[in-house]
CSV table of C-alpha atoms in Angstrom, one decimal:
chain,number,residue,atom,x,y,z
A,1,ASP,CA,-1.0,-10.1,-34.0
A,2,GLY,CA,1.1,-11.9,-36.5
A,3,GLY,CA,2.5,-9.9,-39.4
A,4,ILE,CA,5.3,-8.1,-41.1
A,5,THR,CA,6.4,-4.7,-40.1
A,6,GLN,CA,8.6,-2.3,-42.0
A,7,SER,CA,10.2,0.9,-40.8
A,8,PRO,CA,10.3,3.7,-41.4
A,9,LYS,CA,7.3,4.4,-43.5
A,10,TYR,CA,9.2,7.2,-45.3
A,11,LEU,CA,12.9,7.6,-45.6
A,12,PHE,CA,15.0,10.4,-47.0
A,13,ARG,CA,18.5,9.8,-48.4
A,14,LYS,CA,21.2,12.3,-49.1
A,15,GLU,CA,23.7,11.9,-51.9
A,16,GLY,CA,26.4,9.4,-51.0
A,17,GLN,CA,24.6,8.2,-47.9
A,18,ASN,CA,23.9,4.5,-47.1
A,19,VAL,CA,20.4,3.9,-45.5
A,20,THR,CA,19.0,0.8,-43.9
A,21,LEU,CA,15.3,-0.3,-44.2
A,22,SER,CA,14.0,-2.6,-41.5
A,23,CYS,CA,11.8,-5.6,-42.0
A,24,GLU,CA,10.6,-7.8,-39.1
A,25,GLN,CA,8.1,-10.7,-39.1
A,26,ASN,CA,6.6,-12.8,-36.3
A,27,LEU,CA,5.0,-15.3,-38.6
A,28,ASN,CA,7.8,-17.9,-38.1
A,29,HIS,CA,8.4,-17.9,-41.8
A,30,ASP,CA,11.7,-19.2,-43.1
A,31,ALA,CA,11.8,-17.2,-46.4
A,32,MET,CA,12.0,-13.5,-46.7
A,33,TYR,CA,12.2,-11.2,-49.7
A,34,TRP,CA,12.9,-7.6,-50.7
A,35,TYR,CA,11.1,-6.0,-53.7
A,36,ARG,CA,11.3,-2.6,-55.3
A,37,GLN,CA,8.4,-1.0,-57.0
A,38,ASP,CA,8.7,2.0,-59.3
A,39,PRO,CA,5.6,4.1,-60.3
A,40,GLY,CA,3.3,2.2,-62.7
A,41,GLN,CA,5.5,-0.8,-62.5
A,42,GLY,CA,5.3,-4.3,-61.1
A,43,LEU,CA,7.6,-5.5,-58.3
A,44,ARG,CA,11.2,-6.5,-58.9
A,45,LEU,CA,13.1,-8.8,-56.7
A,46,ILE,CA,16.2,-7.4,-55.0
A,47,TYR,CA,17.3,-10.2,-52.6
A,48,TYR,CA,15.7,-13.2,-51.0
A,49,SER,CA,16.7,-15.5,-48.1
A,50,GLN,CA,15.4,-19.0,-47.3
A,51,ILE,CA,17.2,-19.5,-44.0
A,52,VAL,CA,19.2,-17.7,-41.5
A,53,ASN,CA,22.7,-16.6,-42.6
A,54,ASP,CA,21.9,-17.4,-46.3
A,55,PHE,CA,20.6,-15.1,-49.0
A,56,GLN,CA,20.5,-14.9,-52.8
A,57,LYS,CA,20.6,-12.1,-55.3
A,58,GLY,CA,17.4,-11.3,-57.2
A,59,ASP,CA,17.1,-9.5,-60.5
A,60,ILE,CA,18.3,-6.1,-59.4
A,61,ALA,CA,20.7,-6.6,-56.5
A,62,GLU,CA,23.4,-4.0,-57.6
A,63,GLY,CA,23.7,-1.2,-55.1
A,64,TYR,CA,21.9,-3.1,-52.3
A,65,SER,CA,23.0,-5.4,-49.5
A,66,VAL,CA,21.2,-7.5,-46.9
A,67,SER,CA,21.8,-9.6,-43.9
A,68,ARG,CA,19.9,-12.4,-42.2
A,69,GLU,CA,21.3,-12.9,-38.7
A,70,LYS,CA,17.9,-13.7,-37.2
A,71,LYS,CA,14.9,-15.6,-38.6
A,72,GLU,CA,12.6,-12.7,-37.8
A,73,SER,CA,14.7,-9.9,-39.4
A,74,PHE,CA,15.9,-9.1,-42.9
A,75,PRO,CA,17.2,-5.6,-43.2
A,76,LEU,CA,18.0,-4.0,-46.5
A,77,THR,CA,20.8,-1.4,-47.0
A,78,VAL,CA,20.6,0.9,-49.9
A,79,THR,CA,24.2,1.9,-50.6
A,80,SER,CA,25.6,5.0,-52.3
A,81,ALA,CA,26.2,2.8,-55.3
A,82,GLN,CA,22.5,2.6,-56.0
A,83,LYS,CA,22.2,5.7,-58.3
A,84,ASN,CA,18.4,5.7,-58.6
A,85,PRO,CA,17.1,4.6,-55.2
A,86,THR,CA,13.8,6.5,-55.2
A,87,ALA,CA,11.1,3.8,-55.0
A,88,PHE,CA,8.6,2.0,-52.9
A,89,TYR,CA,10.4,-0.9,-51.1
A,90,LEU,CA,8.4,-4.0,-50.0
A,91,CYS,CA,9.4,-6.8,-47.8
A,92,ALA,CA,7.6,-10.1,-48.0
A,93,SER,CA,7.8,-13.5,-46.3
A,94,SER,CA,6.6,-17.0,-46.9
A,95,ILE,CA,6.7,-20.3,-45.0
A,96,GLY,CA,9.4,-21.6,-47.3
A,97,LEU,CA,10.4,-21.5,-50.9
A,98,ARG,CA,8.3,-24.3,-52.3
A,99,PRO,CA,6.2,-23.2,-55.3
A,100,GLN,CA,2.8,-23.3,-53.6
A,101,GLU,CA,3.7,-21.1,-50.7
A,102,THR,CA,2.2,-17.6,-50.7
A,103,GLN,CA,4.2,-14.5,-50.1
A,104,TYR,CA,2.7,-12.0,-47.7
A,105,PHE,CA,3.8,-8.3,-47.8
A,106,GLY,CA,4.6,-5.7,-45.2
A,107,PRO,CA,3.3,-2.2,-45.5
A,108,GLY,CA,6.3,-0.8,-47.4
A,109,THR,CA,8.9,1.9,-47.0
A,110,ARG,CA,9.0,4.9,-49.5
A,111,LEU,CA,12.5,6.1,-50.1
A,112,LEU,CA,13.1,9.5,-51.4
A,113,VAL,CA,16.4,11.2,-52.4
A,114,LEU,CA,17.0,14.7,-51.1
B,1,GLN,CA,9.2,-10.5,-74.4
B,2,LYS,CA,8.3,-9.7,-70.8
B,3,GLU,CA,8.1,-12.7,-68.5
B,4,VAL,CA,4.7,-11.7,-67.2
B,5,GLU,CA,2.5,-9.4,-69.2
B,6,GLN,CA,-0.7,-7.6,-68.3
B,7,ASN,CA,-2.7,-4.9,-70.0
B,8,SER,CA,-1.9,-1.8,-67.9
B,9,GLY,CA,-5.4,-0.4,-68.5
B,10,PRO,CA,-7.0,1.5,-67.1
B,11,LEU,CA,-9.9,-0.8,-67.3
B,12,SER,CA,-13.2,1.0,-66.4
B,13,VAL,CA,-16.4,-0.9,-65.6
B,14,PRO,CA,-19.7,0.2,-64.2
B,15,GLU,CA,-20.8,-0.9,-60.7
B,16,GLY,CA,-22.3,-4.4,-60.8
B,17,ALA,CA,-20.6,-5.4,-64.0
B,18,ILE,CA,-18.0,-8.2,-64.5
B,19,ALA,CA,-14.4,-7.1,-64.6
B,20,SER,CA,-12.0,-9.3,-66.6
B,21,LEU,CA,-8.3,-9.0,-66.0
B,22,ASN,CA,-5.8,-11.0,-68.1
B,23,CYS,CA,-2.2,-12.1,-67.7
B,24,THR,CA,0.2,-14.1,-69.9
B,25,TYR,CA,3.5,-15.6,-68.9
B,26,SER,CA,6.5,-16.9,-70.8
B,27,ASP,CA,8.0,-19.6,-68.5
B,28,ARG,CA,6.4,-22.9,-69.3
B,29,VAL,CA,7.6,-24.6,-66.1
B,30,SER,CA,5.7,-22.1,-63.9
B,31,GLN,CA,3.7,-23.9,-61.3
B,32,SER,CA,1.9,-21.3,-59.1
B,33,PHE,CA,0.0,-18.2,-60.0
B,34,PHE,CA,-1.3,-15.4,-57.8
B,35,TRP,CA,-3.4,-12.3,-58.1
B,36,TYR,CA,-2.7,-9.5,-55.7
B,37,ARG,CA,-4.7,-6.3,-55.2
B,38,GLN,CA,-2.9,-3.1,-54.5
B,39,TYR,CA,-4.6,0.1,-53.4
B,40,SER,CA,-2.8,3.4,-54.1
B,41,GLY,CA,0.2,3.9,-51.7
B,42,LYS,CA,-0.4,0.5,-50.0
B,43,SER,CA,1.3,-2.9,-50.2
B,44,PRO,CA,-0.1,-5.8,-52.3
B,45,GLU,CA,-2.6,-8.1,-50.7
B,46,LEU,CA,-3.3,-11.6,-51.9
B,47,ILE,CA,-6.7,-12.2,-53.6
B,48,MET,CA,-6.4,-15.6,-55.2
B,49,SER,CA,-3.9,-18.3,-55.9
B,50,ILE,CA,-4.3,-21.0,-58.5
B,51,TYR,CA,-2.1,-24.0,-59.3
B,52,SER,CA,-4.1,-26.3,-61.6
B,53,ASN,CA,-5.8,-25.8,-65.0
B,54,GLY,CA,-9.4,-24.7,-64.8
B,55,ASP,CA,-11.4,-22.3,-62.6
B,56,LYS,CA,-11.1,-21.5,-59.0
B,57,GLU,CA,-13.9,-19.5,-57.3
B,58,ASP,CA,-13.8,-17.5,-54.1
B,59,GLY,CA,-16.8,-15.3,-53.4
B,60,ARG,CA,-17.0,-12.7,-56.2
B,61,PHE,CA,-13.6,-13.7,-57.6
B,62,THR,CA,-12.8,-16.4,-60.1
B,63,ALA,CA,-9.3,-17.2,-61.3
B,64,GLN,CA,-8.8,-19.1,-64.5
B,65,LEU,CA,-5.6,-20.9,-65.5
B,66,ASN,CA,-4.7,-22.4,-68.9
B,67,LYS,CA,-1.2,-23.7,-68.8
B,68,ALA,CA,-1.2,-24.8,-72.5
B,69,SER,CA,-1.9,-21.2,-73.5
B,70,GLN,CA,0.2,-19.8,-70.7
B,71,TYR,CA,-2.7,-17.6,-69.7
B,72,VAL,CA,-4.2,-16.7,-66.3
B,73,SER,CA,-7.2,-14.5,-65.7
B,74,LEU,CA,-9.2,-13.0,-62.9
B,75,LEU,CA,-12.9,-12.3,-63.1
B,76,ILE,CA,-14.6,-10.0,-60.6
B,77,ARG,CA,-18.4,-10.4,-60.5
B,78,ASP,CA,-20.7,-7.6,-59.3
B,79,SER,CA,-17.9,-5.1,-59.3
B,80,GLN,CA,-18.0,-2.5,-56.5
B,81,PRO,CA,-16.3,0.9,-56.3
B,82,SER,CA,-14.1,-0.6,-53.5
B,83,ASP,CA,-12.7,-3.0,-56.1
B,84,SER,CA,-11.0,0.0,-57.8
B,85,ALA,CA,-7.3,-0.7,-57.4
B,86,THR,CA,-4.3,-2.0,-59.3
B,87,TYR,CA,-4.3,-5.8,-59.8
B,88,LEU,CA,-1.0,-7.6,-60.0
B,89,CYS,CA,-0.5,-10.9,-61.6
B,90,ALA,CA,2.4,-12.9,-60.2
B,91,VAL,CA,4.0,-16.2,-61.4
B,92,LEU,CA,6.2,-18.5,-59.3
B,93,SER,CA,8.6,-20.6,-61.2
B,94,GLY,CA,9.0,-24.3,-60.2
B,95,GLY,CA,12.3,-24.7,-61.9
B,96,THR,CA,15.7,-23.6,-60.7
B,97,SER,CA,14.4,-20.3,-59.6
B,98,TYR,CA,12.4,-21.6,-56.6
B,99,GLY,CA,10.9,-18.8,-54.7
B,100,LYS,CA,11.2,-16.3,-57.4
B,101,LEU,CA,7.9,-14.5,-57.8
B,102,THR,CA,7.8,-12.5,-61.1
B,103,PHE,CA,5.2,-9.8,-61.3
B,104,GLY,CA,3.4,-8.2,-64.2
B,105,GLN,CA,3.2,-4.4,-64.3
B,106,GLY,CA,-0.4,-4.4,-63.0
B,107,THR,CA,-3.8,-3.5,-64.4
B,108,ILE,CA,-5.5,-0.4,-63.1
B,109,LEU,CA,-9.2,-1.1,-62.5
B,110,THR,CA,-11.8,1.6,-62.0
B,111,VAL,CA,-15.3,0.8,-61.0
B,112,HIS,CA,-17.6,3.7,-61.4
B,113,PRO,CA,-21.0,4.1,-59.7
């Protein structure tokens, strides 16, 4: 089955710790995205990537880092510099970045701070 | 002014009624508009996309776009309790921010039997 997988489903972070969220897609999509959703809020863009080895900052990139070494994978690292990391993190992908291309979402990772 | 604004609700309608969800946006060069449905604790799933002025129908759902008024809406006919969810309006800019999907805060819809 084609789709987007995210792991883990729940992640707990201790103070000062970096954690990495996994996102994998087998849709052969070029573009991938990371969003953050806080309770009662819409989604906010953290980073996006349109091709391998290239990525761009979104609206709230501070305290986060990404890599895109493979087309299928776009991991997100939440660093200790992110002071309020508790949120629902959503990975998405689309065929490309043209305006009419739909973004499809993975199931999400819920990050909680201990 | 927020880039994409929705009435957060909650919007409560009886089963079988028409639910009307509204969204306004500020970027005049926006080209693509999407409605996503999000059940509690789940990820958003695409319901409708619309790119041209006018109406687009898909089953019980109708999306309406008016670029002059910078307004997009979603009508759900014959609402069912299973339609109870948060509906997110998303707008994709066609300008320099290619690929940037901006979301509204979502409207909570409750359909009661």
